[in-house]
Amino acid sequence: MKAAPEAQKRLLDLAELDSVIDRLAHRRRTLPELAEIDERSKSFARLATQVIEAETEAGDLAREQAKAESDVDAVRTRADRDQKRLDSGAVTSPRDLASLQSEIASLHKRQGDLEEVVLEIMERKEAADTKVTDLVAQRDEIAAALATAEARRDEALKEIDKESGEVQGRRATVTGDIPTDLLGLYEKLKGQYGVGAAMLRGGRCQGCKVALSIAEMNRIKAAPHDEVLRCEECRRILVRTAESGL
């Protein structure tokens, strides 16, 4: 392939711009905020699940407490009714009086037992409510930190995309100075090796950093200035400049 020396040198400008674009892409993929957001998102999801579980437990205990309190009220109402009946003097039979007094005593004991149950449930409910409050606070704290990290990420991406857009604009200008066949070869090699062209500096390829042999240097010296050369080691386009040591 043939190409004017100046067009070949423009490949070095293109390679430098592509290197900047690659660095920006790498920076975009490896923003520290991305790892932070991923970790905080996992923490938020975990806490959100825990909040639901804790709220469910607290809700179950609230219903259990309401049921127990209803049972206490029912027993108290029945005991009060029997006590009024006893106090009214309507029951005169000794056997019926003994039976009524026994039932009232049994109801009072049942009421006491149920009130103990209510107190135990209330303690568990209080602990469950405290757990919900603590977990909600943790979840909300993570949510705030997550939102902050996302804002930092968005700002960083905005800056990267802006810089990348500027570099892409300069790249378009450079590619306009390079013949189509030479540019096609460069793009092909870039796809294969990551870098499509490298400078020959002081007898060393700046792409693979390998020093060329004397025989290779002599071959390059003898080559026409417009001949497109390739590094024998890394196969990139080898661009000659005043620093090549020829």
Short mmCIF file of C-alpha atoms in Angstrom, two decimals:
data_model
loop_
_atom_site.label_atom_id
_atom_site.label_comp_id
_atom_site.label_asym_id
_atom_site.label_seq_id
_atom_site.Cartn_x
_atom_site.Cartn_y
_atom_site.Cartn_z
CA MET A 1 0.00 0.00 0.00
CA LYS A 2 1.15 3.53 -0.79
CA ALA A 3 0.28 6.73 1.07
CA ALA A 4 1.87 10.14 1.39
CA PRO A 5 4.20 10.45 4.40
CA GLU A 6 2.06 13.26 5.84
CA ALA A 7 -1.04 11.08 5.62
CA GLN A 8 0.82 8.29 7.41
CA LYS A 9 1.88 10.72 10.16
CA ARG A 10 -1.75 11.65 10.65
CA LEU A 11 -2.25 8.04 11.75
CA LEU A 12 -0.21 8.88 14.84
CA ASP A 13 -2.58 11.73 15.64
CA LEU A 14 -5.48 9.36 15.09
CA ALA A 15 -3.91 6.70 17.31
CA GLU A 16 -3.41 9.26 20.07
CA LEU A 17 -7.04 10.36 19.85
CA ASP A 18 -8.19 6.74 19.88
CA SER A 19 -6.07 6.17 22.96
CA VAL A 20 -7.83 9.08 24.67
CA ILE A 21 -11.22 7.69 23.61
CA ASP A 22 -10.28 4.26 24.98
CA ARG A 23 -9.17 5.79 28.27
CA LEU A 24 -12.42 7.71 28.55
CA ALA A 25 -14.41 4.55 27.82
CA HIS A 26 -12.43 2.67 30.47
CA ARG A 27 -12.99 5.50 32.93
CA ARG A 28 -16.70 5.41 32.13
CA ARG A 29 -16.86 1.66 32.84
CA THR A 30 -14.82 1.86 36.04
CA LEU A 31 -16.17 4.93 37.78
CA PRO A 32 -15.87 4.35 41.56
CA GLU A 33 -19.45 5.55 41.85
CA LEU A 34 -20.62 2.53 39.85
CA ALA A 35 -19.24 0.09 42.42
CA GLU A 36 -20.63 2.23 45.23
CA ILE A 37 -24.06 2.36 43.60
CA ASP A 38 -24.05 -1.40 43.08
CA GLU A 39 -23.15 -2.05 46.72
CA ARG A 40 -25.63 0.48 48.08
CA SER A 41 -28.37 -0.84 45.78
CA LYS A 42 -27.83 -4.31 47.19
CA SER A 43 -27.91 -2.93 50.74
CA PHE A 44 -31.09 -0.98 49.98
CA ALA A 45 -32.79 -4.05 48.51
CA ARG A 46 -31.77 -6.14 51.51
CA LEU A 47 -33.04 -3.53 53.98
CA ALA A 48 -36.25 -3.02 52.02
CA THR A 49 -36.94 -6.75 52.34
CA GLN A 50 -36.13 -6.66 56.05
CA VAL A 51 -38.48 -3.68 56.54
CA ILE A 52 -41.32 -5.58 54.85
CA GLU A 53 -40.66 -8.64 57.01
CA ALA A 54 -40.50 -6.53 60.19
CA GLU A 55 -43.67 -4.62 59.27
CA THR A 56 -45.42 -7.92 58.58
CA GLU A 57 -44.35 -9.25 61.98
CA ALA A 58 -45.51 -6.03 63.69
CA GLY A 59 -48.83 -6.23 61.84
CA ASP A 60 -49.33 -9.85 62.87
CA LEU A 61 -48.60 -8.94 66.49
CA ALA A 62 -51.03 -6.00 66.32
CA ARG A 63 -53.79 -8.35 65.19
CA GLU A 64 -52.78 -10.90 67.82
CA GLN A 65 -52.88 -8.18 70.49
CA ALA A 66 -56.30 -6.99 69.32
CA LYS A 67 -57.62 -10.56 69.47
CA ALA A 68 -56.20 -11.08 72.98
CA GLU A 69 -57.62 -7.77 74.21
CA SER A 70 -61.00 -8.74 72.71
CA ASP A 71 -60.82 -12.02 74.63
CA VAL A 72 -60.06 -10.12 77.85
CA ASP A 73 -63.02 -7.79 77.24
CA ALA A 74 -65.33 -10.75 76.60
CA VAL A 75 -64.27 -12.49 79.81
CA ARG A 76 -64.50 -9.23 81.81
CA THR A 77 -67.98 -8.56 80.44
CA ARG A 78 -69.15 -12.02 81.38
CA ALA A 79 -67.62 -11.75 84.86
CA ASP A 80 -69.25 -8.35 85.41
CA ARG A 81 -72.58 -9.74 84.30
CA ASP A 82 -72.31 -12.69 86.67
CA GLN A 83 -71.20 -10.40 89.51
CA LYS A 84 -74.23 -8.17 88.99
CA ARG A 85 -76.45 -11.22 88.99
CA LEU A 86 -74.86 -12.37 92.24
CA ASP A 87 -75.16 -8.92 93.82
CA SER A 88 -78.80 -8.57 92.77
CA GLY A 89 -79.89 -11.37 95.07
CA ALA A 90 -81.82 -13.00 92.24
CA VAL A 91 -79.99 -16.29 92.86
CA THR A 92 -81.16 -17.80 96.12
CA SER A 93 -80.43 -21.48 95.73
CA PRO A 94 -77.26 -22.40 97.67
CA ARG A 95 -76.20 -24.71 94.86
CA ASP A 96 -76.74 -22.03 92.21
CA LEU A 97 -74.93 -19.45 94.36
CA ALA A 98 -71.95 -21.75 94.78
CA SER A 99 -71.90 -22.46 91.06
CA LEU A 100 -72.11 -18.75 90.20
CA GLN A 101 -69.35 -17.84 92.65
CA SER A 102 -67.17 -20.60 91.24
CA GLU A 103 -67.76 -19.36 87.70
CA ILE A 104 -66.91 -15.76 88.70
CA ALA A 105 -63.68 -16.93 90.33
CA SER A 106 -62.84 -18.95 87.21
CA LEU A 107 -63.54 -15.97 84.99
CA HIS A 108 -61.32 -13.70 87.10
CA LYS A 109 -58.50 -16.23 86.80
CA ARG A 110 -59.07 -16.52 83.05
CA GLN A 111 -59.07 -12.72 82.78
CA GLY A 112 -55.77 -12.53 84.65
CA ASP A 113 -54.21 -15.16 82.42
CA LEU A 114 -55.41 -13.37 79.29
CA GLU A 115 -54.10 -10.02 80.56
CA GLU A 116 -50.68 -11.65 81.02
CA VAL A 117 -50.89 -12.80 77.42
CA VAL A 118 -51.78 -9.27 76.32
CA LEU A 119 -48.79 -7.84 78.20
CA GLU A 120 -46.46 -10.40 76.61
CA ILE A 121 -47.78 -9.60 73.14
CA MET A 122 -47.48 -5.86 73.82
CA GLU A 123 -43.82 -6.30 74.74
CA ARG A 124 -43.18 -8.27 71.55
CA LYS A 125 -45.13 -5.66 69.55
CA GLU A 126 -43.06 -2.84 71.06
CA ALA A 127 -39.84 -4.66 70.15
CA ALA A 128 -41.17 -5.28 66.62
CA ASP A 129 -42.11 -1.60 66.21
CA THR A 130 -38.65 -0.54 67.37
CA LYS A 131 -37.10 -2.93 64.86
CA VAL A 132 -39.25 -1.45 62.08
CA THR A 133 -38.23 2.08 63.05
CA ASP A 134 -34.52 1.17 63.10
CA LEU A 135 -34.68 -0.66 59.76
CA VAL A 136 -36.62 2.14 58.09
CA ALA A 137 -34.02 4.65 59.32
CA GLN A 138 -31.21 2.47 57.92
CA ARG A 139 -33.07 2.01 54.63
CA ASP A 140 -33.70 5.73 54.27
CA GLU A 141 -30.06 6.51 55.08
CA ILE A 142 -28.91 4.08 52.37
CA ALA A 143 -31.45 5.56 49.95
CA ALA A 144 -30.07 9.06 50.55
CA ALA A 145 -26.48 7.87 50.08
CA LEU A 146 -27.52 6.00 46.94
CA ALA A 147 -29.15 9.11 45.49
CA THR A 148 -26.00 11.12 46.23
CA ALA A 149 -23.79 8.51 44.55
CA GLU A 150 -26.10 8.43 41.52
CA ALA A 151 -25.89 12.22 41.25
CA ARG A 152 -22.09 12.05 41.36
CA ARG A 153 -22.13 9.30 38.74
CA ASP A 154 -24.39 11.31 36.45
CA GLU A 155 -22.16 14.36 36.75
CA ALA A 156 -19.03 12.30 36.04
CA LEU A 157 -20.66 10.64 33.03
CA LYS A 158 -21.74 14.03 31.75
CA GLU A 159 -18.17 15.28 31.89
CA ILE A 160 -16.79 12.12 30.27
CA ASP A 161 -19.37 12.20 27.49
CA LYS A 162 -18.64 15.87 26.86
CA GLU A 163 -14.90 15.22 26.59
CA SER A 164 -15.49 12.13 24.47
CA GLY A 165 -17.69 14.11 22.12
CA GLU A 166 -14.97 16.73 21.70
CA VAL A 167 -12.35 14.08 20.99
CA GLN A 168 -14.65 12.34 18.51
CA GLY A 169 -15.03 15.67 16.72
CA ARG A 170 -11.26 16.05 16.44
CA ARG A 171 -11.02 12.45 15.28
CA ALA A 172 -13.47 13.12 12.46
CA THR A 173 -11.24 15.99 11.32
CA VAL A 174 -8.14 13.78 11.34
CA THR A 175 -9.79 10.90 9.47
CA GLY A 176 -10.70 13.38 6.74
CA ASP A 177 -6.98 13.81 6.06
CA ILE A 178 -6.30 10.08 5.65
CA PRO A 179 -6.91 8.14 2.42
CA THR A 180 -9.76 5.66 2.60
CA ASP A 181 -7.66 2.54 2.00
CA LEU A 182 -5.08 3.56 4.63
CA LEU A 183 -7.81 4.42 7.12
CA GLY A 184 -9.49 1.08 6.44
CA LEU A 185 -6.25 -0.78 7.18
CA TYR A 186 -5.75 1.23 10.35
CA GLU A 187 -9.28 0.49 11.59
CA LYS A 188 -8.85 -3.20 10.84
CA LEU A 189 -5.57 -3.38 12.76
CA LYS A 190 -7.03 -1.34 15.61
CA GLY A 191 -9.82 -3.88 15.90
CA GLN A 192 -7.29 -6.72 16.01
CA TYR A 193 -4.55 -5.24 18.19
CA GLY A 194 -6.16 -2.33 20.01
CA VAL A 195 -3.79 0.15 18.32
CA GLY A 196 -3.60 0.47 14.56
CA ALA A 197 -0.39 2.48 14.09
CA ALA A 198 2.77 3.24 16.00
CA MET A 199 5.78 5.49 15.54
CA LEU A 200 9.22 4.16 14.71
CA ARG A 201 11.43 6.01 17.16
CA GLY A 202 15.16 5.44 17.51
CA GLY A 203 14.93 2.09 15.77
CA ARG A 204 12.19 0.83 18.12
CA CYS A 205 8.50 0.29 17.45
CA GLN A 206 6.55 2.34 19.96
CA GLY A 207 3.63 -0.05 19.71
CA CYS A 208 5.30 -3.23 20.96
CA LYS A 209 8.51 -1.54 22.23
CA VAL A 210 10.64 -4.05 20.30
CA ALA A 211 13.92 -2.84 18.80
CA LEU A 212 14.17 -3.58 15.11
CA SER A 213 17.06 -5.63 13.78
CA ILE A 214 19.75 -4.03 11.65
CA ALA A 215 18.44 -5.91 8.63
CA GLU A 216 14.90 -4.63 9.25
CA MET A 217 16.15 -1.08 9.70
CA ASN A 218 18.08 -1.33 6.43
CA ARG A 219 14.95 -2.59 4.69
CA ILE A 220 12.99 0.36 6.04
CA LYS A 221 15.69 2.83 4.98
CA ALA A 222 15.54 1.45 1.46
CA ALA A 223 11.75 1.58 1.28
CA PRO A 224 10.09 4.46 -0.62
CA HIS A 225 8.82 7.28 1.59
CA ASP A 226 5.23 6.64 0.56
CA GLU A 227 5.30 2.90 1.24
CA VAL A 228 3.11 1.83 4.15
CA LEU A 229 5.25 -0.32 6.44
CA ARG A 230 4.23 -2.83 9.09
CA CYS A 231 6.05 -3.84 12.26
CA GLU A 232 7.21 -7.43 11.87
CA GLU A 233 6.60 -8.05 15.57
CA CYS A 234 3.18 -6.52 16.32
CA ARG A 235 1.93 -6.03 12.74
CA ARG A 236 0.84 -2.43 13.36
CA ILE A 237 1.43 0.25 10.75
CA LEU A 238 4.92 1.57 11.38
CA VAL A 239 5.10 5.32 10.81
CA ARG A 240 8.43 6.92 10.02
CA THR A 241 9.28 10.37 11.39
CA ALA A 242 12.38 12.45 11.99
CA GLU A 243 12.79 10.55 15.27
CA SER A 244 12.95 7.15 13.62
CA GLY A 245 16.76 6.99 13.52
CA LEU A 246 16.94 6.26 9.84
#
